Short mmCIF file of C-alpha atoms in Angstrom, two decimals:
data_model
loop_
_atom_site.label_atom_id
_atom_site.label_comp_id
_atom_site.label_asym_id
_atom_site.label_seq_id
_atom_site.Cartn_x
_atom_site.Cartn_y
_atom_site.Cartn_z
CA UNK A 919 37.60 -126.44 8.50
CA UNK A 920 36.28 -125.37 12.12
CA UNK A 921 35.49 -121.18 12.50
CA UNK A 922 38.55 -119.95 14.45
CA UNK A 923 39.35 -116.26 15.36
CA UNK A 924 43.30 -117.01 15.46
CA UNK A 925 45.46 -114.54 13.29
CA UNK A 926 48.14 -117.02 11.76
CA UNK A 927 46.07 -117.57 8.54
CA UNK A 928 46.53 -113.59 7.87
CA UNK A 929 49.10 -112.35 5.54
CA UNK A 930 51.58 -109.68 7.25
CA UNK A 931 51.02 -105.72 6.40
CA UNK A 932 53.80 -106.15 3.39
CA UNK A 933 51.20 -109.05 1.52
CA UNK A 934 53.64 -112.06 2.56
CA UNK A 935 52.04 -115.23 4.46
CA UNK A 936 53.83 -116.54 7.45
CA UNK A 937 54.65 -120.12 7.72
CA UNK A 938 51.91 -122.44 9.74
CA UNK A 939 54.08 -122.85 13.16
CA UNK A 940 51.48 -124.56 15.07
CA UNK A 941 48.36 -125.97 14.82
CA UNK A 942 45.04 -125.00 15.83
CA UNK A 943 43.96 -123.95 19.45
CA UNK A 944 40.77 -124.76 21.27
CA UNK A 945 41.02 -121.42 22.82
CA UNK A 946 40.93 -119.78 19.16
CA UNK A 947 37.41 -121.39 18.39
CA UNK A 948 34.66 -119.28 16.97
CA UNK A 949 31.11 -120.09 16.83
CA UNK A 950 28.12 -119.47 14.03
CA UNK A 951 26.06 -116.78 14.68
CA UNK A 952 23.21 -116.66 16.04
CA UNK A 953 21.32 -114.56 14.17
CA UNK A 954 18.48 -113.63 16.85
CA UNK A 955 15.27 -113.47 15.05
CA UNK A 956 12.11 -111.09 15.82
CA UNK A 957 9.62 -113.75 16.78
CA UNK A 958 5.55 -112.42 17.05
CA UNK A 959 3.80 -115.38 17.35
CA UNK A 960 6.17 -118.16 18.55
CA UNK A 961 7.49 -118.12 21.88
CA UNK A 962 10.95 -117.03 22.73
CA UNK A 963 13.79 -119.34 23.14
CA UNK A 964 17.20 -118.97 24.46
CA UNK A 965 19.56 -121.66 24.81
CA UNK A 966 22.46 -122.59 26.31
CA UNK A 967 26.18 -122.67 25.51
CA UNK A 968 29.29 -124.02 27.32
CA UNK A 969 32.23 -122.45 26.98
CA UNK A 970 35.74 -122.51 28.21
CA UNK A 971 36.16 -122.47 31.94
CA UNK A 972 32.75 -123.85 32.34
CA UNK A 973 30.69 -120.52 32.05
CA UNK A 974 27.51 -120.08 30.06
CA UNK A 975 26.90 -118.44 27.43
CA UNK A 976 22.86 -117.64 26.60
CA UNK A 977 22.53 -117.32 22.48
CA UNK A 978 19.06 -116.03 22.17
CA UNK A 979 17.30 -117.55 19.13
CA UNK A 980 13.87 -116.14 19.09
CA UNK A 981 13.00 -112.87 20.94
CA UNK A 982 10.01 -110.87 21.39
CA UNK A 983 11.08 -108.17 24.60
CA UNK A 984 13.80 -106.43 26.25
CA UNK A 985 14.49 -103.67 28.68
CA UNK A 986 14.65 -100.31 27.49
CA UNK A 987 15.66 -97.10 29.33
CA UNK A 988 14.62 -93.44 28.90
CA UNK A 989 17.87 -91.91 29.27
CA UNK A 990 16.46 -88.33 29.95
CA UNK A 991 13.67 -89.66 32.23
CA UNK A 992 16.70 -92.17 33.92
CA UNK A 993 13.59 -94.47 33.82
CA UNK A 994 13.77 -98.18 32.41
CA UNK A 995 10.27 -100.53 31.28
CA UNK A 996 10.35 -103.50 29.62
CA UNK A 997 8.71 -103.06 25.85
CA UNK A 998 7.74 -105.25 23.23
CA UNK A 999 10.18 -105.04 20.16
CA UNK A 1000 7.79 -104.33 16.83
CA UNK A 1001 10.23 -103.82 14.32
CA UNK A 1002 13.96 -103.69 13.07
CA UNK A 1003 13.52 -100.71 10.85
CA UNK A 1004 17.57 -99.53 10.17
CA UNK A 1005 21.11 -101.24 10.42
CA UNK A 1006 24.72 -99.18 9.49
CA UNK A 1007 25.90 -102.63 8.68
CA UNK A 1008 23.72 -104.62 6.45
CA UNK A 1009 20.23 -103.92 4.92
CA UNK A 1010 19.67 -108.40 5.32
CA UNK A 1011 19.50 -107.73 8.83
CA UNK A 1012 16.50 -105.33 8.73
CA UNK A 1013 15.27 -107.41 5.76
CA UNK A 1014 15.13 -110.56 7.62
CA UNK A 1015 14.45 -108.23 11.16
CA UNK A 1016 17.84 -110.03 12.65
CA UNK A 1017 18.02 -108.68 16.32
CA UNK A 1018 21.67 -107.37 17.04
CA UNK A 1019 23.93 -104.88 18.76
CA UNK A 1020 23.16 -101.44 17.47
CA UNK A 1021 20.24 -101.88 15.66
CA UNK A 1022 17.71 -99.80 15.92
CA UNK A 1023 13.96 -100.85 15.93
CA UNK A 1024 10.58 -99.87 16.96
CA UNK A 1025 9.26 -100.80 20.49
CA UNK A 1026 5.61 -100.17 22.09
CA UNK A 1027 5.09 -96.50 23.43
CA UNK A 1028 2.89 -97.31 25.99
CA UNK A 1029 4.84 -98.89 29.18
CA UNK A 1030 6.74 -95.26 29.00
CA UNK A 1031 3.36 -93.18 28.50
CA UNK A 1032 1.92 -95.12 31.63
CA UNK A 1033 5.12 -93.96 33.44
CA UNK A 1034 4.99 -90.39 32.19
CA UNK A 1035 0.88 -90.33 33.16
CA UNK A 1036 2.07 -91.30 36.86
CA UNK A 1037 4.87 -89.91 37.36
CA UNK A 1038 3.87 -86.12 35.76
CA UNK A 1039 0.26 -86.53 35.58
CA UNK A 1040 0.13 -85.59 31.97
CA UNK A 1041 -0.62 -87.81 29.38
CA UNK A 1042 1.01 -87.78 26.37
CA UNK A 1043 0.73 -88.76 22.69
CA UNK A 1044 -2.84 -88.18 22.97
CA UNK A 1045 -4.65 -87.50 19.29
CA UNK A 1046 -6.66 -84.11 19.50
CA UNK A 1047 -9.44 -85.73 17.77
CA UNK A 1048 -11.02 -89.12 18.09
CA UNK A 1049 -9.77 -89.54 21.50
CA UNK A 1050 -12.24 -89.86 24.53
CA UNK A 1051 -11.17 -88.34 27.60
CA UNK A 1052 -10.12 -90.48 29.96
CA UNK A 1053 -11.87 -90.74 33.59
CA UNK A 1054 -9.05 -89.26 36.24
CA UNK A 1055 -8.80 -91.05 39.72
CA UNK A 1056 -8.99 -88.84 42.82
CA UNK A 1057 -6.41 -87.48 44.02
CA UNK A 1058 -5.24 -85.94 47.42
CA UNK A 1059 -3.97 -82.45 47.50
CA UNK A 1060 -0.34 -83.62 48.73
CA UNK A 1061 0.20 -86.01 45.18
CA UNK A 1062 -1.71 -83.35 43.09
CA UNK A 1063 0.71 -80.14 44.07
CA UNK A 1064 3.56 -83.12 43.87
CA UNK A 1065 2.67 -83.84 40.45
CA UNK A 1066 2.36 -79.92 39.62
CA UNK A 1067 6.02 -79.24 41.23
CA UNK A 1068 7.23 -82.17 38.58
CA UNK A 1069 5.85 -81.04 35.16
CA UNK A 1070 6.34 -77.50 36.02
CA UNK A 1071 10.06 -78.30 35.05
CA UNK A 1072 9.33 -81.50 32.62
CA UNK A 1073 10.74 -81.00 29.29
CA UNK A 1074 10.17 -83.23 25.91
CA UNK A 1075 11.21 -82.51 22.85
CA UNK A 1076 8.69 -82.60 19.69
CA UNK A 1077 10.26 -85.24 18.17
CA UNK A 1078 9.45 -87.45 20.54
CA UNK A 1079 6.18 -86.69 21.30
CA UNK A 1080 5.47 -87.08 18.16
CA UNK A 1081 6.32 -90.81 18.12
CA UNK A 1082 4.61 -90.94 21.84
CA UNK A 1083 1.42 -89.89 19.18
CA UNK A 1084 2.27 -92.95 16.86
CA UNK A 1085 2.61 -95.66 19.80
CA UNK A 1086 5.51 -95.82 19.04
CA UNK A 1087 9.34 -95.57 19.99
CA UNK A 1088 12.16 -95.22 18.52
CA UNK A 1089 15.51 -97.47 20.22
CA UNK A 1090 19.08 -98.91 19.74
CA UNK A 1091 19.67 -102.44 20.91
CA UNK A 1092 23.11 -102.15 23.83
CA UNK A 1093 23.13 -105.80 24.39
CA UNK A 1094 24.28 -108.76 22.76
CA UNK A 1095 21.33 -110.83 22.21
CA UNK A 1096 23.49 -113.89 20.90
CA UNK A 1097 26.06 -113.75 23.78
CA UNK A 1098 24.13 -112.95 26.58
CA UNK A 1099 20.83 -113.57 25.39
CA UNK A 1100 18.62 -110.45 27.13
CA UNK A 1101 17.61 -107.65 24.58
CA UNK A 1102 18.65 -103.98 26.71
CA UNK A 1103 18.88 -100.81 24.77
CA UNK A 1104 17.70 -97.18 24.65
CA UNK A 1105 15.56 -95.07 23.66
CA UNK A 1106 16.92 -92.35 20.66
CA UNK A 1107 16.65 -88.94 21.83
CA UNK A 1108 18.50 -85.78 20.57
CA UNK A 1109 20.97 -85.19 17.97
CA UNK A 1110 21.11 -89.52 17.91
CA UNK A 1111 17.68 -89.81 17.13
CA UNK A 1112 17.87 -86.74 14.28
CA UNK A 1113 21.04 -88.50 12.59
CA UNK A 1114 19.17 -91.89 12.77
CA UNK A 1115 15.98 -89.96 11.30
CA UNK A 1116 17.75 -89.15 8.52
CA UNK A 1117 19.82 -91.96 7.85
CA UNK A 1118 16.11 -94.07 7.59
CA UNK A 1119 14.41 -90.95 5.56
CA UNK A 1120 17.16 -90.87 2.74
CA UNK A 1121 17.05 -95.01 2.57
CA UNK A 1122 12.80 -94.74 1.75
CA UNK A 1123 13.51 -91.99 -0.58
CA UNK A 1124 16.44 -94.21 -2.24
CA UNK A 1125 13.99 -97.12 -1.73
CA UNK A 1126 11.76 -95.10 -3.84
CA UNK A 1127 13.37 -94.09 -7.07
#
């Protein structure tokens, strides 16, 4: 038996099962999943898949990166992916850090502080203590009252400066790794990234009785 996505196996809304009219259809196929994994020290690999028509699908195996916008900022930087840490579906796929639509994971902080340092000329998620200051470059009066004008109306909320402080981001995966096999998402800001907060909080305290 092949994996098809057909409905004539499925028994009507009353509970009765309709007679087999026909058989299968190669345009009803279905495919195993691909299960992207979170690779760190192997390479990334993406293959490809022929479908009907001739196009291509890309099912990401392995991935370590993707593109991830600051929605607030309207900025985008690719990151490295560090962790799967929640999933609404299924705890497996944060168990065995499966890489899928909706997701959410950890990414590296610092392509997005290195933006923020250029763009506002203030750096952020900078310890108070243990931290040496960091040399500034010259710069001409022009760029410095530019830079002024900009974080005189920059606004960032605590709880994301807080992760900027941890090196780390909070983010929900938008694409389809096993379809089109690019990782693109988002970073959580807002009321998403206090529901998600929660949702994760009450899981370690459940995880801890």
């Amino acid at each position: 038996m092949g994996i098809t996505r057909d409905s004539l196996h499925k028994r009507r809304a009353t509970g009765g099962k309709p007679k087999a009219w026909r058989k299968k259809r190669k345009y009803e196929l279905g495919r195993p999943p691909a299960n992207t994994k979170l690779c760190s020290g192997n390479q990334p690999l993406v293959r490809p898949v022929r479908c009907r028509g001739g196009n291509m699908k890309f099912r990401a195996l392995r991935l370590d990166t993707g593109n991830f916008a600051w929605p607030s900022e309207s900025v985008t930087k690719k990151a490295r992916v560090l962790d799967v840490v929640y999933n609404a579906s299924n705890n497996e796929l944060v168990r065995t850090q499966t890489l899928v639509k909706n997701s959410i994971i950890q990414i590296d902080a610092t392509p997005f502080t290195q933006h923020y340092l250029q763009h506002y000329g203030v750096l952020i998620g900078r310890k108070a203590k243990g931290v040496e200051e960091v040399e500034e470059a010259k710069k001409s009066g022009n760029v410095t009252r530019k830079l002024a004008k900009r974080a005189a109306d920059r606004k960032l909320e605590q709880n994301l400066e807080d992760q900027f402080g941890t090196g780390r981001l909070y983010a929900c995966i938008s694409s389809r790794p096993g379809q089109c096999g690019r990782l693109s998402g988002y970073i959580l800001e807002g009321k998403e990234l206090e529901h998600y907060a929660k949702k994760m909080q009450k899981k370690k305290g459940k995880a801890g009785q």
